[in-house]
Coordinates of C-alpha atoms in Angstrom, one line a residue:
X23 CA -1.6 -30.6 8.4
X24 CA -2.2 -26.9 8.8
X25 CA 1.6 -26.2 8.0
X26 CA 0.8 -28.1 4.7
X27 CA -2.3 -25.9 4.0
X28 CA -0.3 -22.8 4.8
X29 CA 2.5 -23.9 2.5
X30 CA 0.0 -24.6 -0.2
X31 CA -1.7 -21.2 0.1
X32 CA 1.4 -19.4 -0.1
X33 CA 2.7 -21.3 -3.2
X34 CA -0.9 -20.3 -4.9
X35 CA -0.3 -16.5 -3.7
X36 CA 3.3 -16.8 -5.1
X37 CA 2.0 -18.2 -8.4
X38 CA -0.7 -15.5 -8.8
X39 CA 1.7 -12.7 -8.0
X40 CA 4.0 -14.1 -10.7
X41 CA 1.3 -14.4 -13.3
X42 CA 0.4 -10.7 -12.4
X43 CA 3.9 -9.7 -12.9
X44 CA 4.6 -11.4 -16.2
X45 CA 1.2 -10.2 -17.5
X46 CA 1.7 -6.6 -16.7
X47 CA 5.1 -6.8 -18.3
X48 CA 3.6 -8.1 -21.4
X49 CA 0.9 -5.2 -21.4
X50 CA 3.5 -2.9 -21.1
X51 CA 5.5 -4.3 -23.9
X52 CA 2.3 -4.1 -26.1
X53 CA 1.5 -0.7 -25.1
X54 CA 4.4 1.4 -24.9
X55 CA 4.4 5.3 -24.1
X56 CA 3.5 7.3 -27.0
X57 CA 4.1 10.9 -25.5
X58 CA 6.5 12.8 -23.5
X59 CA 6.7 13.1 -19.6
X60 CA 6.8 16.1 -17.3
X61 CA 7.3 16.0 -13.4
X62 CA 4.3 17.8 -12.0
X63 CA 3.5 18.1 -8.4
X64 CA 5.4 15.0 -7.6
X65 CA 4.0 12.9 -10.2
X66 CA 5.6 12.0 -13.6
X67 CA 2.9 12.7 -16.1
X68 CA 2.6 11.3 -19.6
X69 CA 1.1 13.4 -22.3
X70 CA 0.7 14.2 -26.1
X71 CA 0.8 17.7 -26.6
X72 CA -0.3 18.9 -30.4
X73 CA 0.9 22.4 -30.8
X74 CA -1.4 25.1 -32.1
X75 CA -1.2 25.3 -36.1
X76 CA -1.1 28.8 -37.6
X77 CA -4.4 30.7 -37.5
X78 CA -6.0 28.0 -35.5
X79 CA -9.7 28.2 -35.9
X80 CA -10.3 27.0 -32.2
X81 CA -8.9 27.8 -28.8
X82 CA -6.5 25.1 -27.2
X83 CA -8.4 22.0 -25.9
X84 CA -7.6 19.7 -23.0
X85 CA -9.0 16.4 -22.9
X86 CA -9.7 14.3 -19.5
X87 CA -10.3 10.7 -19.9
X88 CA -12.5 8.6 -17.5
X89 CA -12.0 5.6 -15.2
X90 CA -10.1 2.6 -16.3
X91 CA -8.8 4.6 -19.5
X92 CA -5.7 6.6 -20.7
X93 CA -5.0 9.3 -23.1
X94 CA -5.6 7.1 -26.3
X95 CA -9.3 6.8 -25.3
X96 CA -10.2 10.2 -26.5
X97 CA -7.2 10.9 -28.6
X98 CA -7.9 8.1 -31.1
X99 CA -11.5 9.3 -32.1
X100 CA -11.3 13.2 -31.5
X101 CA -7.7 14.0 -32.7
X102 CA -8.4 13.4 -36.4
X103 CA -11.2 15.7 -36.5
X104 CA -9.4 18.5 -34.7
X105 CA -6.0 18.1 -36.0
X106 CA -4.9 21.4 -37.8
X107 CA -7.7 23.4 -36.0
X108 CA -6.4 23.7 -32.5
X109 CA -3.8 23.1 -29.9
X110 CA -4.6 19.8 -28.0
X111 CA -3.5 18.3 -24.8
X112 CA -4.1 14.6 -24.2
X113 CA -2.7 13.1 -20.8
X114 CA -2.7 10.0 -18.7
X115 CA -4.4 11.2 -15.4
X116 CA -2.2 10.6 -12.4
X117 CA -1.7 6.9 -11.9
X118 CA -3.3 5.8 -15.2
X119 CA -1.6 5.0 -18.5
X120 CA 2.2 5.9 -18.2
X121 CA 1.6 8.4 -15.5
X122 CA 2.9 8.3 -11.9
X123 CA 0.3 8.8 -9.2
X124 CA 2.4 11.2 -7.2
X125 CA 1.9 12.0 -3.4
X126 CA -1.2 14.2 -3.6
X127 CA -3.5 12.7 -6.2
X128 CA -5.0 10.3 -4.3
X129 CA -6.8 13.1 -2.3
X130 CA -9.6 14.2 -4.6
X131 CA -10.4 15.2 -8.2
X132 CA -9.5 18.6 -7.1
X133 CA -5.7 17.4 -6.8
X134 CA -5.9 16.1 -10.1
X135 CA -7.3 19.3 -11.5
X136 CA -4.4 21.3 -10.0
X137 CA -2.0 18.8 -11.7
X138 CA -3.5 19.5 -14.9
X139 CA -3.5 23.4 -14.4
X140 CA 0.3 22.8 -13.6
X141 CA 0.9 20.9 -16.8
X142 CA -0.9 23.7 -18.9
X143 CA 1.5 26.2 -17.4
X144 CA 4.4 24.0 -18.3
X145 CA 3.4 23.6 -21.8
X146 CA 2.6 27.5 -22.0
X147 CA -1.2 26.9 -22.3
X148 CA -2.9 29.9 -20.6
X149 CA -6.4 28.7 -21.0
X150 CA -8.5 26.0 -22.8
X151 CA -11.7 24.4 -23.5
X152 CA -11.9 21.2 -21.4
X153 CA -13.6 18.0 -22.3
X154 CA -14.2 15.3 -19.6
X155 CA -15.5 11.7 -20.0
X156 CA -17.2 9.8 -17.3
X157 CA -14.9 10.1 -14.2
X158 CA -12.9 12.9 -16.1
X159 CA -16.3 14.9 -15.8
X160 CA -16.0 15.3 -12.1
X161 CA -12.3 16.5 -12.8
X162 CA -13.5 18.9 -15.2
X163 CA -16.0 20.5 -12.6
X164 CA -13.1 20.8 -10.1
X165 CA -11.1 22.5 -12.8
X166 CA -13.9 24.9 -13.9
X167 CA -14.6 25.9 -10.2
X168 CA -10.9 26.2 -9.0
X169 CA -9.0 27.4 -12.2
X170 CA -11.7 29.8 -13.9
X171 CA -9.0 31.8 -15.3
X172 CA -7.8 28.8 -17.4
X173 CA -11.3 27.7 -18.3
X174 CA -12.7 29.1 -21.6
X175 CA -15.4 26.3 -21.9
X176 CA -16.6 22.8 -20.6
X177 CA -17.9 19.8 -22.6
X178 CA -19.0 16.9 -20.2
X179 CA -19.4 13.4 -21.9
X180 CA -21.5 11.2 -19.9
X181 CA -20.1 12.5 -16.8
X182 CA -20.3 11.2 -13.3
X183 CA -20.6 14.5 -10.9
X184 CA -23.3 14.2 -8.6
X185 CA -24.3 11.7 -5.6
X186 CA -26.3 9.0 -6.8
X187 CA -28.8 6.3 -4.9
X188 CA -27.0 4.6 -2.3
X189 CA -23.4 5.7 -3.4
X190 CA -22.5 2.1 -4.1
X191 CA -19.7 1.1 -6.5
X192 CA -18.6 -2.4 -7.7
X193 CA -17.2 -4.5 -4.8
X194 CA -13.7 -4.8 -6.0
X195 CA -13.2 -1.2 -6.0
X196 CA -14.2 -1.1 -2.5
X197 CA -12.0 -4.1 -1.7
X198 CA -8.9 -2.7 -3.4
X199 CA -9.0 0.4 -1.2
X200 CA -8.7 -1.5 1.9
X201 CA -5.0 -1.6 3.4
X202 CA -2.9 -4.5 3.0
X203 CA -6.3 -6.7 1.6
X204 CA -6.4 -4.5 -1.2
X205 CA -2.8 -4.5 -2.4
X206 CA -2.8 -8.2 -2.1
X207 CA -6.0 -8.5 -4.1
X208 CA -4.7 -6.2 -6.8
X209 CA -1.4 -8.1 -6.9
X210 CA -2.8 -11.5 -7.3
X211 CA -6.3 -11.5 -8.9
X212 CA -6.9 -8.4 -10.7
X213 CA -4.8 -9.1 -13.8
X214 CA -6.2 -12.7 -14.4
X215 CA -9.8 -12.1 -13.6
X216 CA -9.8 -8.6 -15.3
X217 CA -8.4 -10.0 -18.6
X218 CA -11.3 -12.6 -18.6
X219 CA -14.0 -10.1 -17.9
X220 CA -12.8 -7.0 -19.9
X221 CA -14.5 -7.9 -23.3
X222 CA -17.7 -8.2 -21.6
X223 CA -17.5 -5.2 -19.6
X224 CA -16.4 -3.3 -22.5
X225 CA -19.6 -4.4 -24.3
X226 CA -21.7 -3.0 -21.7
X227 CA -19.8 0.3 -21.5
X228 CA -20.5 0.8 -25.1
X229 CA -24.0 -0.8 -25.3
X230 CA -26.3 -0.5 -27.1
X231 CA -23.7 0.8 -29.8
X232 CA -21.0 -1.5 -31.1
X233 CA -17.5 -1.6 -29.6
X234 CA -15.4 -0.3 -32.3
X235 CA -12.9 -3.1 -34.0
X236 CA -9.8 -3.7 -31.9
X237 CA -11.0 -1.1 -29.3
X238 CA -9.3 -2.6 -26.4
X239 CA -5.9 -3.2 -28.1
X240 CA -5.8 0.2 -30.0
X241 CA -7.1 2.1 -26.9
X242 CA -4.5 0.3 -24.6
X243 CA -7.2 -0.3 -22.0
X244 CA -5.5 -3.2 -20.5
X245 CA -2.8 -0.8 -19.1
X246 CA -5.4 -0.4 -16.2
X247 CA -4.9 -4.2 -15.2
X248 CA -1.4 -3.5 -13.7
X249 CA -1.8 -3.6 -10.1
X250 CA -0.6 0.2 -9.4
X251 CA -3.0 1.5 -12.0
X252 CA -5.9 -0.8 -10.8
X253 CA -5.4 0.6 -7.5
X254 CA -5.3 4.4 -8.6
X255 CA -8.5 3.5 -10.5
X256 CA -10.2 1.9 -7.6
X257 CA -9.4 4.9 -5.1
X258 CA -10.7 7.4 -7.7
X259 CA -14.0 5.5 -8.1
X260 CA -14.4 4.5 -4.5
X261 CA -13.8 8.1 -3.5
X262 CA -16.4 9.8 -6.1
X263 CA -19.4 9.6 -4.1
X264 CA -17.7 11.3 -0.8
X265 CA -16.2 13.8 -3.2
X266 CA -19.6 14.6 -5.1
X267 CA -21.6 15.1 -2.0
X268 CA -19.3 17.9 -1.0
X269 CA -18.8 19.4 -4.2
X270 CA -22.2 19.2 -6.1
X271 CA -23.6 22.0 -4.1
X272 CA -20.7 24.4 -5.4
X273 CA -21.3 23.6 -9.2
X274 CA -23.4 27.1 -9.4
X275 CA -19.9 28.8 -8.8
X276 CA -19.0 27.5 -12.6
X277 CA -19.3 30.3 -15.2
X278 CA -17.7 28.9 -18.3
X279 CA -20.1 28.1 -21.4
X280 CA -21.0 24.5 -20.9
X281 CA -22.5 21.5 -22.9
X282 CA -23.3 18.3 -21.6
X283 CA -23.8 15.2 -23.9
X284 CA -25.3 12.2 -22.6
X285 CA -27.3 9.0 -23.8
X286 CA -30.5 7.7 -22.5
X287 CA -29.3 4.2 -22.9
X288 CA -25.9 4.8 -20.7
X289 CA -25.6 1.6 -18.6
X290 CA -22.6 3.1 -16.4
X291 CA -23.8 6.3 -14.8
X292 CA -27.1 7.8 -14.1
X293 CA -27.3 10.2 -16.6
X294 CA -30.7 11.5 -15.3
X295 CA -28.7 12.5 -12.1
X296 CA -25.3 13.6 -13.4
X297 CA -26.0 15.2 -16.6
X298 CA -29.2 16.8 -15.7
X299 CA -27.8 17.8 -12.5
X300 CA -25.2 19.6 -14.2
X301 CA -27.5 21.4 -16.3
X302 CA -29.6 22.4 -13.6
X303 CA -26.7 23.7 -11.5
X304 CA -24.4 25.5 -14.2
X305 CA -26.2 28.6 -15.3
X306 CA -26.6 28.5 -19.1
X307 CA -25.4 25.0 -19.8
X308 CA -27.2 23.0 -22.6
X309 CA -27.9 19.4 -22.4
X310 CA -27.8 17.3 -25.6
X311 CA -29.7 14.4 -24.8
X312 CA -29.1 11.7 -27.6
X313 CA -31.4 8.6 -27.8
X314 CA -30.0 5.0 -28.1
X315 CA -26.6 6.5 -27.1
X316 CA -24.7 4.6 -24.3
X317 CA -21.6 5.6 -22.4
X318 CA -19.1 6.5 -25.1
X319 CA -20.1 9.6 -26.9
X320 CA -16.3 10.4 -27.8
X321 CA -16.3 7.1 -29.9
X322 CA -19.8 6.9 -31.3
X323 CA -20.6 10.4 -31.6
X324 CA -17.3 12.4 -32.4
X325 CA -18.8 14.9 -34.6
X326 CA -21.3 15.8 -32.1
X327 CA -18.4 16.4 -29.6
X328 CA -16.4 18.5 -31.8
X329 CA -19.6 20.5 -32.4
X330 CA -19.8 21.0 -28.7
X331 CA -16.3 22.2 -28.5
X332 CA -17.1 24.6 -31.5
X333 CA -20.3 25.6 -29.4
X334 CA -18.4 26.4 -26.1
X335 CA -16.0 28.2 -28.2
X336 CA -18.5 30.8 -29.4
X337 CA -19.4 29.3 -32.8
X338 CA -23.0 29.3 -33.9
X339 CA -23.7 25.4 -33.9
X340 CA -26.9 23.8 -33.7
X341 CA -26.0 20.7 -31.5
X342 CA -29.5 19.5 -31.2
X343 CA -29.7 19.1 -35.2
X344 CA -26.3 17.3 -34.8
X345 CA -27.8 15.0 -32.2
X346 CA -30.7 14.1 -34.3
X347 CA -28.2 13.1 -37.2
X348 CA -26.3 11.0 -34.6
X349 CA -29.7 9.3 -33.6
X350 CA -30.3 8.5 -37.1
X351 CA -27.1 6.8 -37.6
X352 CA -27.4 4.5 -34.4
X353 CA -31.1 4.1 -34.2
X354 CA -30.9 0.3 -35.0
X355 CA -27.8 -0.3 -32.6
X356 CA -29.0 -3.3 -30.0
X357 CA -25.5 -4.5 -28.9
X358 CA -25.5 -6.0 -25.6
X359 CA -29.2 -6.4 -25.2
X360 CA -29.9 -9.1 -22.8
X361 CA -26.5 -9.2 -21.6
X362 CA -26.3 -5.6 -20.2
X363 CA -28.9 -4.2 -18.1
X364 CA -30.1 -0.7 -18.2
X365 CA -29.7 1.4 -15.0
X366 CA -32.7 3.5 -14.1
X367 CA -33.1 5.9 -11.2
X368 CA -36.2 5.5 -8.9
X369 CA -38.5 8.7 -9.6
X370 CA -38.0 9.7 -5.8
X371 CA -34.3 10.1 -6.5
X372 CA -35.0 12.7 -9.3
X373 CA -36.1 15.6 -7.2
X374 CA -33.8 18.5 -7.4
X375 CA -31.3 18.5 -4.3

């Protein structure tokens, strides 16, 4: 009887592996690479480089996407507003989209920042304004600290950068990082369960704002459900707290002009800790606090993001006035209410550290 159960379990696992392999193949067929590739620090990096126009009004700009995403997530809303005004670099972070992980990029956000710096060197970009969203925010802090000669300014969008109460992340990220067990989990269950849950999860990422029409497909978000990408994502997210504990005390070393954009209805990160902490730690940083904005300023307030880029580039921009215009536009948004819980930090956790 035990042999029968073992055989049945093996067949179930084999079937789930097959479903995942076919599903991953379909995802890749539907979401092919759209840029070029470069071998950087042992990783094959996928990127879209938009050359500088003649008489560019703005300095070069590098965009660093967040967890579960890829280069399209920032390129789609922001490139049209900046086309013809600046040189731009969008890329899949190591292990995401169509980029390989490489041997060193599991180590920390600092390693990913070094990969970005090397890619800039390959493309002849001497320096840039760096725009980081969510997990991309902690990579942006590493870039600003460790590559100051390449940093003209920093724009943080709903960043994740500081230690938070308890340091917990979703259970499936922690599970995925366990040797053998995590590999088996990612190869059998993440595609099927992730496909079923992705729409609801995305609603809560944007909530209380509306998910843009056809967002998941146009931004190629299902690419993260392929097992290697899911493992890279889990490694990043599960390691964020440990990295932030050591890195946050050094954010005062960042000297570049800085703007932080955050929403008071963010349901993904503790904005009161991360965004407020960055403005506390980086001298001269400006916090743009937007009422009724969720976790996606890049899509919901792209005009404000462009204003922030202009501001750190030295232009006289009233970001607080732009934020008020955004607030008026989204004041009635109530998507995901009742389904997506607000996250609040206990007051005792808000004391400066």
